[in-house]
Short mmCIF file of C-alpha atoms and ligand atoms in Angstrom, two decimals:
data_model
loop_
_atom_site.label_atom_id
_atom_site.label_comp_id
_atom_site.label_asym_id
_atom_site.label_seq_id
_atom_site.Cartn_x
_atom_site.Cartn_y
_atom_site.Cartn_z
CA MET B 183 7.35 13.19 -1.70
CA ILE B 184 5.84 9.73 -1.59
CA GLN B 185 3.25 8.80 0.80
CA GLU B 186 2.53 5.01 1.54
CA THR B 187 -1.18 4.57 1.16
CA ILE B 188 -3.74 2.13 0.40
CA VAL B 189 -5.41 2.65 -3.02
CA ILE B 190 -8.84 1.26 -3.46
CA THR B 191 -10.24 0.92 -7.03
CA GLN B 192 -13.35 -0.82 -8.55
CA ASN B 193 -13.89 -2.76 -11.70
CA SER B 194 -17.03 -2.26 -13.79
CA SER B 195 -18.82 -4.95 -11.88
CA GLY B 196 -18.35 -2.85 -8.71
CA VAL B 197 -15.73 -5.33 -7.15
CA ALA B 198 -13.36 -3.35 -4.93
CA HIS B 199 -9.58 -4.02 -5.17
CA ILE B 200 -7.32 -2.85 -2.30
CA ALA B 201 -3.62 -2.45 -2.89
CA PRO B 202 -0.80 -0.64 -1.03
CA MET B 203 0.70 2.01 -3.35
CA GLY B 204 3.32 4.70 -3.01
CA VAL B 205 1.44 7.83 -4.15
CA HIS B 206 3.59 10.72 -5.31
CA LEU B 207 2.39 14.14 -4.16
CA SER B 208 2.45 16.58 -6.88
CA THR B 209 1.20 20.19 -7.53
CA THR B 210 -1.50 20.20 -10.16
CA PRO B 211 -3.04 17.55 -10.20
CA GLU B 212 -2.21 16.50 -6.71
CA PHE B 213 -1.51 12.86 -6.77
CA ILE B 214 0.48 10.55 -9.22
CA ILE B 215 -0.27 6.68 -8.81
CA LEU B 216 2.38 4.47 -10.38
CA PRO B 217 1.41 0.88 -10.84
CA PHE B 218 3.81 -1.66 -12.15
CA ARG B 219 2.21 -3.68 -14.93
CA PRO B 220 0.40 -6.01 -14.79
CA SER B 221 -1.92 -4.33 -12.29
CA THR B 222 -5.54 -4.63 -11.36
CA THR B 223 -5.22 -1.09 -9.95
CA LEU B 224 -4.10 0.09 -13.25
CA ASN B 225 -6.90 -1.65 -15.10
CA ASN B 226 -9.56 -0.55 -12.67
CA LEU B 227 -8.40 3.09 -12.61
CA LEU B 228 -8.42 3.17 -16.51
CA GLU B 229 -11.79 1.90 -16.56
CA SER B 230 -13.64 3.74 -13.74
CA LYS B 231 -11.41 6.88 -13.74
CA THR B 232 -11.77 6.96 -9.95
CA ALA B 233 -9.94 5.78 -6.89
CA VAL B 234 -9.83 6.27 -3.12
CA ILE B 235 -6.47 6.93 -1.38
CA ASN B 236 -6.70 5.76 2.25
CA TYR B 237 -4.27 7.02 4.92
CA CYS B 238 -4.14 4.12 7.34
CA ASP B 239 -1.86 3.47 10.45
CA ASP B 240 -3.17 -0.26 10.68
CA VAL B 241 -0.12 -1.83 9.12
CA ARG B 242 -1.87 -5.16 9.00
CA VAL B 243 -3.62 -3.90 5.76
CA PHE B 244 -0.31 -3.20 4.11
CA ALA B 245 1.24 -6.71 5.20
CA GLY B 246 -2.18 -8.30 4.70
CA CYS B 247 -2.39 -7.35 1.04
CA LEU B 248 1.09 -8.75 0.47
CA THR B 249 0.40 -12.02 2.04
CA GLY B 250 -2.99 -12.96 0.65
CA ARG B 251 -5.39 -11.08 3.15
CA ARG B 252 -7.20 -8.53 0.96
CA ASP B 253 -10.50 -8.82 2.65
CA TRP B 254 -10.63 -5.60 4.77
CA PRO B 255 -13.93 -3.80 5.97
CA LEU B 256 -14.96 -1.16 3.57
CA LYS B 257 -17.68 1.51 3.36
CA PRO B 258 -19.00 3.60 0.54
CA ALA B 259 -17.17 6.61 -0.66
CA GLU B 260 -19.06 9.99 -0.31
CA LYS B 261 -18.69 11.72 -3.69
CA ILE B 262 -17.61 9.03 -6.09
CA ASN B 263 -18.62 5.54 -6.79
CA GLY B 264 -16.00 3.90 -4.69
CA GLN B 265 -15.08 2.14 -1.40
CA VAL B 266 -13.19 3.54 1.67
CA LEU B 267 -11.31 1.40 4.22
CA THR B 268 -13.12 1.52 7.45
CA CYS B 269 -9.95 1.84 9.56
CA ALA B 270 -8.50 4.69 7.50
CA LEU B 271 -7.52 7.75 9.47
CA ALA B 272 -8.47 9.89 6.53
CA HIS B 273 -9.18 9.31 2.87
CA THR B 274 -9.10 11.22 -0.37
CA GLU B 275 -11.45 10.57 -3.29
CA VAL B 276 -9.75 11.12 -6.59
CA GLU B 277 -10.47 11.35 -10.36
CA LEU B 278 -8.09 10.33 -13.09
CA VAL B 279 -7.11 13.48 -15.09
CA ARG B 280 -4.21 12.33 -17.37
CA VAL B 281 -2.16 9.21 -18.09
CA GLU B 282 1.61 9.19 -18.87
CA ASP B 283 1.77 5.79 -20.62
CA ASP B 284 4.78 3.56 -20.10
CA GLU B 285 5.48 -0.14 -20.64
CA THR B 286 6.70 -0.89 -17.18
CA ARG B 287 5.17 1.68 -14.92
CA PRO B 288 2.46 4.20 -16.22
CA LYS B 289 1.84 7.47 -14.42
CA LEU B 290 -1.74 8.13 -13.52
CA PHE B 291 -2.35 11.81 -12.64
CA CYS B 292 -5.21 12.30 -10.37
CA LYS B 293 -6.99 15.27 -8.78
CA ALA B 294 -8.71 15.16 -5.30
CA VAL B 295 -12.45 15.65 -5.39
CA HIS B 296 -13.03 15.11 -1.81
CA THR B 297 -11.05 14.62 1.50
CA VAL B 298 -12.39 13.32 4.86
CA ASN B 299 -10.72 13.13 8.37
CA HIS B 300 -11.88 10.14 10.39
CA ALA B 301 -9.56 9.93 13.32
CA PRO B 302 -6.47 11.71 14.47
CA PHE B 303 -2.77 10.82 13.51
CA LYS B 304 -1.23 9.59 16.72
CA GLY B 305 2.47 10.06 15.80
CA PHE B 306 5.27 7.94 14.13
CA ASN B 307 5.95 4.48 15.36
CA ARG B 308 9.17 2.49 14.46
CA ALA B 309 7.51 -0.96 14.39
CA GLN B 310 5.07 0.42 11.70
CA TYR B 311 7.95 1.47 9.58
CA SER B 312 9.54 -2.04 9.90
CA VAL B 313 6.43 -3.63 8.88
CA LEU B 314 5.98 -1.18 5.79
CA GLU B 315 9.64 -1.77 4.72
CA THR B 316 9.34 -5.58 5.00
CA ALA B 317 6.10 -5.60 3.05
CA ILE B 318 8.00 -3.71 0.18
CA LEU B 319 10.73 -6.22 0.51
CA ILE B 320 8.06 -9.07 0.07
CA SER B 321 6.80 -7.36 -3.09
CA ARG B 322 10.44 -7.47 -4.58
CA LEU B 323 11.56 -10.96 -3.13
CA ASN B 324 12.64 -12.37 -6.27
CA MET B 325 14.86 -9.54 -7.24
CA ILE B 326 16.82 -9.26 -4.04
CA PRO B 327 19.61 -11.54 -3.01
CA LEU B 328 19.08 -13.69 0.14
CA GLU B 329 21.80 -12.16 2.32
CA LYS B 330 20.45 -8.69 1.72
CA ILE B 331 16.93 -9.89 2.67
CA GLN B 332 18.37 -11.35 5.93
CA ALA B 333 20.34 -8.28 6.73
CA GLU B 334 17.41 -5.90 6.29
CA ILE B 335 15.00 -8.13 8.42
CA ASP B 336 17.74 -8.31 11.10
CA TYR B 337 17.92 -4.51 11.16
CA LEU B 338 14.16 -3.91 10.97
CA ARG B 339 13.49 -6.34 13.51
CA ILE B 340 15.24 -4.04 16.14
CA GLY B 341 12.62 -1.17 15.82
CA LEU B 342 9.88 -3.82 15.83
CA GLU B 343 10.88 -5.41 19.04
CA LYS B 344 11.24 -2.06 20.84
CA THR B 345 8.05 -0.40 19.79
CA ALA B 346 5.41 -2.88 18.40
CA GLY B 347 1.78 -3.16 19.63
CA ASP B 348 -0.56 -6.12 18.80
CA ARG B 349 -1.31 -4.93 15.35
CA GLU B 350 2.38 -4.51 14.27
CA LEU B 351 3.29 -7.96 15.92
CA GLU B 352 0.44 -9.66 13.98
CA ALA B 353 1.40 -8.00 10.64
CA TRP B 354 5.15 -8.82 11.21
CA GLY B 355 4.20 -12.60 11.78
CA TRP B 356 2.52 -12.78 8.52
CA LEU B 357 5.36 -11.41 6.74
CA MET B 358 7.85 -13.57 8.59
CA THR B 359 5.97 -16.68 7.41
CA VAL B 360 6.30 -15.63 3.76
CA ILE B 361 10.16 -14.71 4.21
CA GLU B 362 10.74 -17.79 5.84
CA GLU B 363 9.10 -19.90 3.01
CA HIS B 364 11.11 -17.93 0.52
CA ILE B 365 14.38 -18.70 2.17
CA ALA B 366 13.57 -22.26 2.63
CA GLU B 367 12.58 -22.59 -1.14
CA ALA B 368 15.70 -20.68 -2.25
CA GLY B 369 18.00 -22.90 -0.22
CA ALA B 370 16.35 -26.07 -1.35
C1 FMN F 1189 4.21 0.21 1.04
C2 FMN F 1189 3.90 -0.35 -0.17
C3 FMN F 1189 4.13 0.52 -1.32
C4 FMN F 1189 3.77 -0.08 -2.62
N1 FMN F 1189 3.86 0.76 -3.72
C5 FMN F 1189 3.59 0.33 -5.03
C6 FMN F 1189 3.61 1.02 -6.05
O1 FMN F 1189 3.67 2.32 -5.98
N2 FMN F 1189 3.31 0.56 -7.31
C7 FMN F 1189 3.17 -0.75 -7.48
O2 FMN F 1189 2.91 -1.14 -8.56
N3 FMN F 1189 3.13 -1.65 -6.49
C8 FMN F 1189 3.43 -1.18 -5.12
N4 FMN F 1189 3.40 -2.03 -4.20
C9 FMN F 1189 3.21 -3.38 -4.34
C10 FMN F 1189 1.77 -3.76 -4.53
O3 FMN F 1189 0.87 -3.32 -3.51
C11 FMN F 1189 1.36 -5.10 -4.96
O4 FMN F 1189 2.34 -5.58 -5.76
C12 FMN F 1189 0.10 -5.16 -5.67
O5 FMN F 1189 -0.35 -6.47 -5.72
C13 FMN F 1189 -0.12 -4.28 -6.85
O6 FMN F 1189 -0.64 -4.80 -7.99
P1 FMN F 1189 -2.11 -4.69 -8.13
O7 FMN F 1189 -2.61 -3.25 -8.57
O8 FMN F 1189 -2.50 -5.74 -9.15
O9 FMN F 1189 -2.84 -5.11 -6.84
C14 FMN F 1189 3.58 -1.40 -2.87
C15 FMN F 1189 3.60 -2.22 -1.73
C16 FMN F 1189 3.93 -1.78 -0.37
C17 FMN F 1189 3.67 -2.61 0.79
#
């Protein structure tokens, strides 16, 4: 199973890096993070051997990171040298155990050292799904034909319009600006 999370890593100067990542849940060790090269998350994790996996229902963080808004409030991790998203519902602090190297997408096997719950999970929301899917689409814009992008957005907009709250609408607006710019550039 793959969980869409926010992974926070740090470089050797202590500068935090926030990135949405689909973390694969495994048995032992529990998590596999798979960054596509080149990746700051990859470089930081190889250097510091630690990361924080944040479980977050504020989809603005996902959409924000894909649209140049990476400056989200953070607080110190509890057991490792790292940072936690202030708006996370829960987080897990992990240590790197093993690396399966790959030219395109190395596998970083991590074990949990500490997990904290901050707030309850309040249920699924279709608009949040629409924002996540569109953010993923944006991370692959140059690989997908324009007609497919348009068709996917048309479908995802249905759930968005029926169920969004303010956070989802704001995130959707950021994503649509990027999509519209891409369509205009591709059409020019
Ligand atoms: C929901 C979601 C899941 C993502 N999962 C991954 C992933 O597993 N691996 C990856 O390299 N990028 C993933 N991305 C794209 C990265 O967040 C984005 O390209 C980011 O800049 C990664 O590079 P970095 O480590 O240099 O920040 C995902 C994006 C979204 C919105």
